[in-house]
PDB file of C-alpha atoms in Angstrom:
ATOM      1  CA  LYS A   1      59.990 117.000  82.731  1.00 41.00           C
ATOM      2  CA  THR A   2      59.792 114.029  84.853  1.00 51.00           C
ATOM      3  CA  GLY A   3      57.416 113.150  87.593  1.00 63.00           C
ATOM      4  CA  ALA A   4      56.943 112.236  91.469  1.00 87.00           C
ATOM      5  CA  ILE A   5      58.482 109.123  92.592  1.00 90.00           C
ATOM      6  CA  ALA A   6      55.857 107.011  93.930  1.00 93.00           C
ATOM      7  CA  ILE A   7      56.747 103.737  95.797  1.00 95.00           C
ATOM      8  CA  GLU A   8      53.962 100.713  95.222  1.00 93.00           C
ATOM      9  CA  PRO A   9      53.819  96.983  95.627  1.00 92.00           C
ATOM     10  CA  LEU A  10      55.140  95.201  92.368  1.00 91.00           C
ATOM     11  CA  SER A  11      52.905  94.058  89.843  1.00 88.00           C
ATOM     12  CA  SER A  12      52.973  91.198  87.652  1.00 85.00           C
ATOM     13  CA  GLY A  13      53.140  93.598  84.475  1.00 88.00           C
ATOM     14  CA  ASP A  14      56.329  95.239  86.006  1.00 91.00           C
ATOM     15  CA  ALA A  15      58.026  91.892  86.840  1.00 90.00           C
ATOM     16  CA  GLU A  16      60.083  91.898  84.194  1.00 91.00           C
ATOM     17  CA  ASP A  17      61.223  95.387  84.261  1.00 93.00           C
ATOM     18  CA  PHE A  18      62.263  94.744  88.053  1.00 92.00           C
ATOM     19  CA  ALA A  19      64.224  91.403  86.841  1.00 92.00           C
ATOM     20  CA  MET A  20      66.110  93.725  84.034  1.00 92.00           C
ATOM     21  CA  LEU A  21      66.936  96.276  87.054  1.00 93.00           C
ATOM     22  CA  ILE A  22      68.113  93.655  89.268  1.00 92.00           C
ATOM     23  CA  TRP A  23      70.518  92.159  86.278  1.00 91.00           C
ATOM     24  CA  GLU A  24      71.895  95.536  85.646  1.00 91.00           C
ATOM     25  CA  ALA A  25      72.579  96.637  89.189  1.00 89.00           C
ATOM     26  CA  PHE A  26      73.911  93.372  90.360  1.00 85.00           C
ATOM     27  CA  SER A  27      75.489  91.995  86.889  1.00 84.00           C
ATOM     28  CA  ASP A  28      78.782  91.361  88.217  1.00 80.00           C
ATOM     29  CA  LYS A  29      77.524  88.736  91.018  1.00 79.00           C
ATOM     30  CA  LEU A  30      74.786  87.243  88.727  1.00 84.00           C
ATOM     31  CA  ARG A  31      76.477  86.707  85.346  1.00 85.00           C
ATOM     32  CA  PRO A  32      78.804  84.109  86.967  1.00 82.00           C
ATOM     33  CA  ALA A  33      75.606  82.721  88.633  1.00 81.00           C
ATOM     34  CA  PHE A  34      73.478  82.193  85.271  1.00 87.00           C
ATOM     35  CA  SER A  35      76.856  81.571  82.964  1.00 86.00           C
ATOM     36  CA  ASN A  36      76.533  84.682  81.532  1.00 89.00           C
ATOM     37  CA  ASN A  37      73.124  83.747  79.959  1.00 92.00           C
ATOM     38  CA  ARG A  38      71.018  87.075  80.335  1.00 91.00           C
ATOM     39  CA  GLN A  39      68.056  85.509  78.700  1.00 92.00           C
ATOM     40  CA  ALA A  40      67.872  82.462  80.869  1.00 92.00           C
ATOM     41  CA  ALA A  41      68.441  84.831  84.112  1.00 91.00           C
ATOM     42  CA  MET A  42      65.550  87.315  82.907  1.00 92.00           C
ATOM     43  CA  ALA A  43      63.291  84.247  82.656  1.00 92.00           C
ATOM     44  CA  ILE A  44      64.158  82.929  86.015  1.00 90.00           C
ATOM     45  CA  LEU A  45      64.281  85.936  87.899  1.00 89.00           C
ATOM     46  CA  THR A  46      60.773  87.157  86.708  1.00 90.00           C
ATOM     47  CA  GLU A  47      59.207  83.952  87.614  1.00 87.00           C
ATOM     48  CA  GLU A  48      60.924  83.866  90.933  1.00 83.00           C
ATOM     49  CA  MET A  49      59.539  87.274  91.735  1.00 85.00           C
ATOM     50  CA  LYS A  50      56.112  86.257  90.457  1.00 83.00           C
ATOM     51  CA  LYS A  51      55.756  82.909  92.752  1.00 81.00           C
ATOM     52  CA  ASP A  52      56.501  85.227  95.600  1.00 79.00           C
ATOM     53  CA  PHE A  53      54.025  87.917  94.973  1.00 77.00           C
ATOM     54  CA  GLY A  54      51.819  86.962  97.736  1.00 71.00           C
ATOM     55  CA  SER A  55      54.753  87.438 100.261  1.00 75.00           C
ATOM     56  CA  ASN A  56      53.908  91.204  99.687  1.00 76.00           C
ATOM     57  CA  ALA A  57      57.763  91.514  99.755  1.00 88.00           C
ATOM     58  CA  TYR A  58      58.274  93.637  96.400  1.00 92.00           C
ATOM     59  CA  PHE A  59      58.063  97.116  95.915  1.00 95.00           C
ATOM     60  CA  ALA A  60      58.817  99.326  92.868  1.00 95.00           C
ATOM     61  CA  ALA A  61      59.783 103.005  92.490  1.00 96.00           C
ATOM     62  CA  LYS A  62      57.851 104.489  89.439  1.00 94.00           C
ATOM     63  CA  GLU A  63      58.219 107.441  87.688  1.00 92.00           C
ATOM     64  CA  ASP A  64      56.182 108.564  85.217  1.00 89.00           C
ATOM     65  CA  GLY A  65      54.782 104.900  84.936  1.00 89.00           C
ATOM     66  CA  GLN A  66      58.558 103.672  84.422  1.00 92.00           C
ATOM     67  CA  VAL A  67      60.273 101.248  87.281  1.00 94.00           C
ATOM     68  CA  VAL A  68      63.268 103.156  88.366  1.00 95.00           C
ATOM     69  CA  GLY A  69      64.155 101.580  91.166  1.00 96.00           C
ATOM     70  CA  GLY A  70      63.165  98.819  93.644  1.00 95.00           C
ATOM     71  CA  VAL A  71      63.443  96.642  96.867  1.00 96.00           C
ATOM     72  CA  MET A  72      62.872  93.712  98.318  1.00 93.00           C
ATOM     73  CA  LEU A  73      62.008  93.000 101.921  1.00 94.00           C
ATOM     74  CA  LYS A  74      62.045  90.446 103.881  1.00 92.00           C
ATOM     75  CA  THR A  75      60.720  89.932 107.630  1.00 93.00           C
ATOM     76  CA  VAL A  76      59.961  86.382 109.522  1.00 91.00           C
ATOM     77  CA  GLU A  77      56.350  86.734 108.634  1.00 90.00           C
ATOM     78  CA  THR A  78      57.113  87.568 104.723  1.00 86.00           C
ATOM     79  CA  ALA A  79      59.669  84.642 105.037  1.00 81.00           C
ATOM     80  CA  LYS A  80      57.074  82.280 105.926  1.00 81.00           C
ATOM     81  CA  GLN A  81      55.212  82.867 102.687  1.00 82.00           C
ATOM     82  CA  GLU A  82      57.825  82.765 100.389  1.00 79.00           C
ATOM     83  CA  GLN A  83      57.492  79.451  97.834  1.00 77.00           C
ATOM     84  CA  PRO A  84      59.988  77.356  96.977  1.00 77.00           C
ATOM     85  CA  ARG A  85      62.129  77.564  93.924  1.00 80.00           C
ATOM     86  CA  ASN A  86      60.422  76.609  90.686  1.00 81.00           C
ATOM     87  CA  LEU A  87      63.336  74.128  89.715  1.00 85.00           C
ATOM     88  CA  LYS A  88      61.928  73.017  86.205  1.00 88.00           C
ATOM     89  CA  ILE A  89      62.472  76.922  84.895  1.00 89.00           C
ATOM     90  CA  TYR A  90      66.092  76.484  86.100  1.00 90.00           C
ATOM     91  CA  PHE A  91      66.846  73.201  84.411  1.00 91.00           C
ATOM     92  CA  LYS A  92      64.599  74.227  80.898  1.00 91.00           C
ATOM     93  CA  LYS A  93      66.650  77.552  80.504  1.00 92.00           C
ATOM     94  CA  LEU A  94      70.033  76.363  81.791  1.00 91.00           C
ATOM     95  CA  GLY A  95      69.894  72.747  81.722  1.00 90.00           C
ATOM     96  CA  PHE A  96      71.153  70.485  84.680  1.00 89.00           C
ATOM     97  CA  PHE A  97      74.694  71.288  85.380  1.00 86.00           C
ATOM     98  CA  LYS A  98      74.361  75.313  85.107  1.00 89.00           C
ATOM     99  CA  ALA A  99      71.176  75.094  87.063  1.00 88.00           C
ATOM    100  CA  VAL A 100      72.479  73.641  90.035  1.00 84.00           C
ATOM    101  CA  LYS A 101      75.243  76.186  89.796  1.00 79.00           C
ATOM    102  CA  ALA A 102      73.104  78.925  89.843  1.00 82.00           C
ATOM    103  CA  MET A 103      70.961  77.341  92.450  1.00 79.00           C
ATOM    104  CA  PHE A 104      74.041  77.158  94.635  1.00 74.00           C
ATOM    105  CA  PHE A 105      74.991  80.783  93.828  1.00 73.00           C
ATOM    106  CA  LEU A 106      72.065  82.063  94.857  1.00 71.00           C
ATOM    107  CA  ALA A 107      71.474  80.029  97.839  1.00 67.00           C
ATOM    108  CA  PHE A 108      74.661  81.483  99.119  1.00 58.00           C
ATOM    109  CA  GLU A 109      73.434  84.847  98.409  1.00 58.00           C
ATOM    110  CA  ASN A 110      70.713  84.030 100.912  1.00 60.00           C
ATOM    111  CA  LEU A 111      72.582  82.926 104.012  1.00 57.00           C
ATOM    112  CA  VAL A 112      71.302  85.918 106.457  1.00 67.00           C
ATOM    113  CA  ARG A 113      68.829  84.583 108.872  1.00 79.00           C
ATOM    114  CA  VAL A 114      66.281  87.313 109.438  1.00 88.00           C
ATOM    115  CA  LYS A 115      65.367  88.324 113.257  1.00 91.00           C
ATOM    116  CA  LYS A 116      62.121  88.948 114.745  1.00 94.00           C
ATOM    117  CA  ASP A 117      62.748  92.677 115.199  1.00 96.00           C
ATOM    118  CA  GLU A 118      64.004  93.558 112.093  1.00 96.00           C
ATOM    119  CA  VAL A 119      62.994  94.105 108.204  1.00 96.00           C
ATOM    120  CA  TYR A 120      65.681  92.872 106.091  1.00 95.00           C
ATOM    121  CA  VAL A 121      66.569  94.714 103.156  1.00 95.00           C
ATOM    122  CA  ASP A 122      67.242  91.697 100.538  1.00 89.00           C
ATOM    123  CA  THR A 123      67.837  93.668  97.434  1.00 90.00           C
ATOM    124  CA  LEU A 124      67.721  97.377  96.786  1.00 95.00           C
ATOM    125  CA  ALA A 125      68.532  98.771  93.351  1.00 94.00           C
ATOM    126  CA  VAL A 126      68.328 102.043  91.284  1.00 94.00           C
ATOM    127  CA  LYS A 127      67.912 101.886  87.531  1.00 93.00           C
ATOM    128  CA  GLU A 128      71.305 103.357  85.986  1.00 89.00           C
ATOM    129  CA  GLY A 129      70.746 106.820  84.958  1.00 88.00           C
ATOM    130  CA  CYS A 130      68.360 107.656  87.515  1.00 90.00           C
ATOM    131  CA  ARG A 131      70.969 107.268  89.961  1.00 86.00           C
ATOM    132  CA  GLY A 132      72.219 110.560  92.242  1.00 86.00           C
ATOM    133  CA  ARG A 133      68.253 111.782  92.008  1.00 89.00           C
ATOM    134  CA  GLY A 134      67.299 110.728  95.672  1.00 91.00           C
ATOM    135  CA  VAL A 135      65.393 107.340  94.526  1.00 94.00           C
ATOM    136  CA  GLY A 136      67.705 105.094  96.898  1.00 94.00           C
ATOM    137  CA  LYS A 137      67.135 107.354  99.558  1.00 94.00           C
ATOM    138  CA  LYS A 138      63.433 107.479  99.044  1.00 95.00           C
ATOM    139  CA  LEU A 139      63.623 103.351  98.939  1.00 97.00           C
ATOM    140  CA  LEU A 140      65.568 103.544 102.315  1.00 97.00           C
ATOM    141  CA  ALA A 141      62.705 105.787 103.699  1.00 96.00           C
ATOM    142  CA  PHE A 142      60.191 103.450 102.517  1.00 97.00           C
ATOM    143  CA  CYS A 143      61.905 100.519 104.218  1.00 97.00           C
ATOM    144  CA  GLN A 144      61.952 102.553 107.346  1.00 97.00           C
ATOM    145  CA  ASP A 145      58.539 103.153 107.338  1.00 97.00           C
ATOM    146  CA  TYR A 146      57.913  99.686 106.218  1.00 96.00           C
ATOM    147  CA  GLY A 147      59.684  98.453 109.853  1.00 96.00           C
ATOM    148  CA  ARG A 148      57.725 100.889 111.908  1.00 97.00           C
ATOM    149  CA  LYS A 149      54.751  99.972 110.381  1.00 95.00           C
ATOM    150  CA  HIS A 150      55.063  96.258 111.052  1.00 94.00           C
ATOM    151  CA  ARG A 151      56.535  97.076 114.589  1.00 96.00           C
ATOM    152  CA  LYS A 152      60.158  96.292 113.816  1.00 97.00           C
ATOM    153  CA  ARG A 153      62.955  97.788 115.640  1.00 97.00           C
ATOM    154  CA  PHE A 154      65.743  97.778 112.854  1.00 98.00           C
ATOM    155  CA  VAL A 155      66.396  97.676 109.368  1.00 97.00           C
ATOM    156  CA  THR A 156      69.216  95.482 108.144  1.00 96.00           C
ATOM    157  CA  LEU A 157      70.802  95.158 105.257  1.00 94.00           C
ATOM    158  CA  ALA A 158      74.391  93.528 103.865  1.00 88.00           C
ATOM    159  CA  VAL A 159      76.796  95.325 101.625  1.00 87.00           C
ATOM    160  CA  VAL A 160      80.183  94.585  99.894  1.00 83.00           C
ATOM    161  CA  GLU A 161      83.157  96.535 100.847  1.00 81.00           C
ATOM    162  CA  LYS A 162      84.020  97.467  97.219  1.00 81.00           C
ATOM    163  CA  ASN A 163      80.708  99.255  96.632  1.00 83.00           C
ATOM    164  CA  LYS A 164      81.559 102.249  98.104  1.00 87.00           C
ATOM    165  CA  ILE A 165      78.518 104.606  96.470  1.00 89.00           C
ATOM    166  CA  ALA A 166      76.107 102.190  98.388  1.00 90.00           C
ATOM    167  CA  LEU A 167      78.144 102.146 101.597  1.00 92.00           C
ATOM    168  CA  ASN A 168      78.305 106.007 101.593  1.00 92.00           C
ATOM    169  CA  LEU A 169      74.509 106.295 101.143  1.00 94.00           C
ATOM    170  CA  TYR A 170      73.742 103.936 103.885  1.00 95.00           C
ATOM    171  CA  VAL A 171      76.115 105.779 106.540  1.00 95.00           C
ATOM    172  CA  GLY A 172      74.504 109.052 105.388  1.00 95.00           C
ATOM    173  CA  PHE A 173      70.987 107.610 106.025  1.00 96.00           C
ATOM    174  CA  GLY A 174      72.158 106.373 109.713  1.00 96.00           C
ATOM    175  CA  PHE A 175      73.406 102.891 109.306  1.00 97.00           C
ATOM    176  CA  GLU A 176      76.011 101.604 111.430  1.00 96.00           C
ATOM    177  CA  LYS A 177      77.922  98.673 110.561  1.00 94.00           C
ATOM    178  CA  ILE A 178      77.338  96.104 113.060  1.00 92.00           C
ATOM    179  CA  LYS A 179      79.226  93.144 111.830  1.00 84.00           C
ATOM    180  CA  HIS A 180      81.603  91.903 108.878  1.00 73.00           C
ATOM    181  CA  HIS A 181      82.342  88.810 106.806  1.00 66.00           C
ATOM    182  CA  SER A 182      85.335  88.107 104.904  1.00 62.00           C
ATOM    183  CA  MET A 183      84.999  84.963 102.889  1.00 59.00           C
ATOM    184  CA  TRP A 184      87.306  83.643 100.603  1.00 50.00           C
ATOM    185  CA  LEU A 185      84.516  81.455  98.887  1.00 55.00           C
ATOM    186  CA  ALA A 186      82.561  84.479  98.202  1.00 54.00           C
ATOM    187  CA  GLU A 187      85.620  86.249  96.649  1.00 49.00           C
ATOM    188  CA  ARG A 188      86.445  83.308  94.431  1.00 58.00           C
ATOM    189  CA  MET A 189      82.426  83.201  93.365  1.00 56.00           C
ATOM    190  CA  VAL A 190      81.551  86.732  92.522  1.00 54.00           C
ATOM    191  CA  GLY A 191      84.659  88.712  93.474  1.00 55.00           C
ATOM    192  CA  TYR A 192      83.936  90.262  96.580  1.00 55.00           C
ATOM    193  CA  ARG A 193      85.350  89.396  99.585  1.00 57.00           C
ATOM    194  CA  VAL A 194      84.417  91.385 102.742  1.00 64.00           C
ATOM    195  CA  TRP A 195      80.878  91.993 102.897  1.00 77.00           C
ATOM    196  CA  TYR A 196      79.614  94.396 105.888  1.00 88.00           C
ATOM    197  CA  ILE A 197      76.064  93.936 107.833  1.00 89.00           C
ATOM    198  CA  MET A 198      74.374  97.172 108.540  1.00 95.00           C
ATOM    199  CA  ARG A 199      71.675  98.284 111.073  1.00 96.00           C
ATOM    200  CA  LYS A 200      69.590 101.180 111.715  1.00 97.00           C
ATOM    201  CA  GLU A 201      67.355 101.619 114.488  1.00 97.00           C
ATOM    202  CA  ILE A 202      64.119 102.800 113.746  1.00 94.00           C
TER     203      ILE A 202
END
């Protein structure tokens, strides 16, 4: 029997589980970035989250004490609190050239500039095996409440055209496509050419 799903700020003890969640949900994008080195990716992703705990940007969906989903949110306020990347762990875990490659990939993923009147959903993921049970909708509802609490007008996110499941989830929740990007470099790097920017007024 499962319990109710609660969404709470990510704790240090759950950071590794959150990193695993991200790795599993976005492995098609992250494997090229980290040269298929899962162990290094886990260490780096965990460290990246821990250094930004002060920005209060990470939230975990938990059921019976286990992480079943999570979201990372950005506002202009939280972005100011983000710490620079810990370059040492990249070089330590990957070596010089692979570390530079990983940082280039991750920088490419963060090209979106957050506007003052929005909360941007940087990452939203649900654990495999827990999908189709409303976890994604509950996380989106949390994003919406978070935006209202912080006096934002919109919730904004980016999604690749090929991710039909996510697209359907967002459209069903009231998000609308406001622009799209077609980038050959993105296709070459991570296999996705068309990206949609979607927004919901709250």
